[in-house]
Amino acid sequence: MNCLSPSILAADFSRLGEQVAFVEQAGAQYLHFDVMDGHFVPNISFGLPVLRSLREVTGLMLDVHLMIERPLRYIDEIAACGADIITVHAEACADLDRAVREIKEKGLLAGVALCPATPLGVLEYVLADVDMVLVMTVNPGFGGQSLIPYTLDKVRDLKALINRRGLKTDIEVDGGINALTLSAALEAGANVIVAGSAVFRGDIAENTKSLLAQMKAREK
Ligand code: DX5
Ligand code: ZN
């Protein structure tokens, strides 16, 4: 199933609850929550207290993207805050299999994210245990960047690999997704679509509905 995961990194934080309600009412299925530590990526965003507060006001699937070093340290707490999906970066984990296992032991969905230049080979031995692969379509750290075209080749290769192995792994794309780039991402094989600026800049409900309509049209 295709799912839209609006990234609150682009939201107006002084009106966060209200803006999350807009995307929920407009039909989005997930809510993308970008945690940045100023080490793995140059930027710092927000963390657990914000996640906990959002859990109280939304029924959306909380899709937590950890752009932090050694994310294993925080999995217990993030699970306790009410996350539904936790995605760790392969580049940030010396023990990727353990991170995936710990997320799943909490009863959550486990995602593994790859930066644009990271090859699919790092997934070789863990893919069967992973619920979702997040293919970064920009270098992580900031919203509002342009999609890097070669990353969609990676999505295509990943989709072929998943099919070859008979798996059902979700493919999430994140960065530079908008009304113009969405079709190419879907065509390449992505089914979980992160969009920050394309949702939260302008009319949030309208933006959400029109991206969802585009995704639905493609599913038929
Ligand atoms: C970037 C984040 C993204 C970001 C996407 O490092 O992981 O989730 O919010 O923003 P847009 O959709 O504006 O490119
Ligand atoms: Zn993200």
PDB file of C-alpha atoms in Angstrom, residues 23-110:
ATOM      1  CA  VAL A  23      -2.525  16.270   7.608  1.00  0.00           C
ATOM      2  CA  GLU A  24      -4.366  13.632   9.610  1.00  0.00           C
ATOM      3  CA  GLN A  25      -7.785  14.922   8.583  1.00  0.00           C
ATOM      4  CA  ALA A  26      -6.643  15.186   4.973  1.00  0.00           C
ATOM      5  CA  GLY A  27      -5.895  11.451   4.968  1.00  0.00           C
ATOM      6  CA  ALA A  28      -2.129  11.051   5.482  1.00  0.00           C
ATOM      7  CA  GLN A  29      -1.294   7.667   7.027  1.00  0.00           C
ATOM      8  CA  TYR A  30       2.087   8.311   8.661  1.00  0.00           C
ATOM      9  CA  LEU A  31       3.815  11.244  10.343  1.00  0.00           C
ATOM     10  CA  HIS A  32       7.548  11.558   9.678  1.00  0.00           C
ATOM     11  CA  PHE A  33       9.627  12.666  12.651  1.00  0.00           C
ATOM     12  CA  ASP A  34      13.234  13.660  11.871  1.00  0.00           C
ATOM     13  CA  VAL A  35      15.596  13.436  14.840  1.00  0.00           C
ATOM     14  CA  MET A  36      18.993  15.105  14.201  1.00  0.00           C
ATOM     15  CA  ASP A  37      21.883  15.227  16.647  1.00  0.00           C
ATOM     16  CA  GLY A  38      24.336  17.721  15.144  1.00  0.00           C
ATOM     17  CA  HIS A  39      26.885  14.890  14.728  1.00  0.00           C
ATOM     18  CA  PHE A  40      25.576  12.375  12.225  1.00  0.00           C
ATOM     19  CA  VAL A  41      24.150  15.346  10.345  1.00  0.00           C
ATOM     20  CA  PRO A  42      25.165  18.988  10.781  1.00  0.00           C
ATOM     21  CA  ASN A  43      21.719  20.083  11.918  1.00  0.00           C
ATOM     22  CA  ILE A  44      19.841  19.698  15.226  1.00  0.00           C
ATOM     23  CA  SER A  45      16.054  19.267  15.126  1.00  0.00           C
ATOM     24  CA  PHE A  46      13.879  17.968  17.975  1.00  0.00           C
ATOM     25  CA  GLY A  47      13.618  14.938  20.178  1.00  0.00           C
ATOM     26  CA  LEU A  48      11.692  12.795  22.591  1.00  0.00           C
ATOM     27  CA  PRO A  49       9.489  15.291  24.487  1.00  0.00           C
ATOM     28  CA  VAL A  50       8.055  16.464  21.177  1.00  0.00           C
ATOM     29  CA  LEU A  51       7.405  12.874  20.096  1.00  0.00           C
ATOM     30  CA  ARG A  52       5.661  12.139  23.402  1.00  0.00           C
ATOM     31  CA  SER A  53       3.416  15.190  23.031  1.00  0.00           C
ATOM     32  CA  LEU A  54       2.479  14.312  19.474  1.00  0.00           C
ATOM     33  CA  ARG A  55       1.605  10.756  20.494  1.00  0.00           C
ATOM     34  CA  GLU A  56      -1.085  12.230  22.728  1.00  0.00           C
ATOM     35  CA  VAL A  57      -2.756  14.152  19.933  1.00  0.00           C
ATOM     36  CA  THR A  58      -2.486  11.942  16.851  1.00  0.00           C
ATOM     37  CA  GLY A  59      -3.440   8.448  15.786  1.00  0.00           C
ATOM     38  CA  LEU A  60      -1.096   8.590  12.777  1.00  0.00           C
ATOM     39  CA  MET A  61       1.673   6.011  12.503  1.00  0.00           C
ATOM     40  CA  LEU A  62       4.684   7.770  14.012  1.00  0.00           C
ATOM     41  CA  ASP A  63       7.538   7.198  11.569  1.00  0.00           C
ATOM     42  CA  VAL A  64      10.727   8.146  13.428  1.00  0.00           C
ATOM     43  CA  HIS A  65      13.830   8.757  11.286  1.00  0.00           C
ATOM     44  CA  LEU A  66      16.914   8.809  13.480  1.00  0.00           C
ATOM     45  CA  MET A  67      19.741  10.853  11.992  1.00  0.00           C
ATOM     46  CA  ILE A  68      21.892  10.298  15.073  1.00  0.00           C
ATOM     47  CA  GLU A  69      25.091   8.458  15.930  1.00  0.00           C
ATOM     48  CA  ARG A  70      24.731   5.112  17.747  1.00  0.00           C
ATOM     49  CA  PRO A  71      20.939   5.109  17.724  1.00  0.00           C
ATOM     50  CA  LEU A  72      20.777   1.905  19.776  1.00  0.00           C
ATOM     51  CA  ARG A  73      21.192   4.067  22.872  1.00  0.00           C
ATOM     52  CA  TYR A  74      17.744   5.589  22.382  1.00  0.00           C
ATOM     53  CA  ILE A  75      15.548   2.784  21.082  1.00  0.00           C
ATOM     54  CA  ASP A  76      13.942   1.940  24.452  1.00  0.00           C
ATOM     55  CA  GLU A  77      13.014   5.529  25.150  1.00  0.00           C
ATOM     56  CA  ILE A  78      11.735   6.232  21.662  1.00  0.00           C
ATOM     57  CA  ALA A  79       9.563   3.138  21.832  1.00  0.00           C
ATOM     58  CA  ALA A  80       8.228   4.310  25.192  1.00  0.00           C
ATOM     59  CA  CYS A  81       7.326   7.665  23.629  1.00  0.00           C
ATOM     60  CA  GLY A  82       4.930   5.874  21.288  1.00  0.00           C
ATOM     61  CA  ALA A  83       6.828   5.489  18.008  1.00  0.00           C
ATOM     62  CA  ASP A  84       5.411   2.951  15.542  1.00  0.00           C
ATOM     63  CA  ILE A  85       8.355   2.751  13.138  1.00  0.00           C
ATOM     64  CA  ILE A  86      11.981   3.426  14.042  1.00  0.00           C
ATOM     65  CA  THR A  87      14.471   3.867  11.216  1.00  0.00           C
ATOM     66  CA  VAL A  88      18.210   3.903  11.880  1.00  0.00           C
ATOM     67  CA  HIS A  89      20.947   4.833   9.430  1.00  0.00           C
ATOM     68  CA  ALA A  90      23.182   1.956   8.348  1.00  0.00           C
ATOM     69  CA  GLU A  91      26.096   4.448   8.388  1.00  0.00           C
ATOM     70  CA  ALA A  92      25.474   5.247  12.078  1.00  0.00           C
ATOM     71  CA  CYS A  93      25.378   1.661  13.400  1.00  0.00           C
ATOM     72  CA  ALA A  94      28.384  -0.578  13.864  1.00  0.00           C
ATOM     73  CA  ASP A  95      25.889  -3.287  14.844  1.00  0.00           C
ATOM     74  CA  LEU A  96      23.033  -2.792  12.422  1.00  0.00           C
ATOM     75  CA  ASP A  97      21.544  -6.253  12.946  1.00  0.00           C
ATOM     76  CA  ARG A  98      21.285  -5.613  16.669  1.00  0.00           C
ATOM     77  CA  ALA A  99      19.536  -2.269  16.172  1.00  0.00           C
ATOM     78  CA  VAL A 100      16.996  -3.924  13.873  1.00  0.00           C
ATOM     79  CA  ARG A 101      16.460  -6.774  16.328  1.00  0.00           C
ATOM     80  CA  GLU A 102      15.945  -4.436  19.288  1.00  0.00           C
ATOM     81  CA  ILE A 103      13.387  -2.345  17.417  1.00  0.00           C
ATOM     82  CA  LYS A 104      11.448  -5.468  16.467  1.00  0.00           C
ATOM     83  CA  GLU A 105      11.648  -6.855  19.997  1.00  0.00           C
ATOM     84  CA  LYS A 106       9.748  -3.753  21.108  1.00  0.00           C
ATOM     85  CA  GLY A 107       6.971  -4.779  18.740  1.00  0.00           C
ATOM     86  CA  LEU A 108       7.709  -1.897  16.345  1.00  0.00           C
ATOM     87  CA  LEU A 109       8.478  -1.819  12.649  1.00  0.00           C
ATOM     88  CA  ALA A 110      12.195  -1.539  11.884  1.00  0.00           C
TER      89      ALA A 110
END
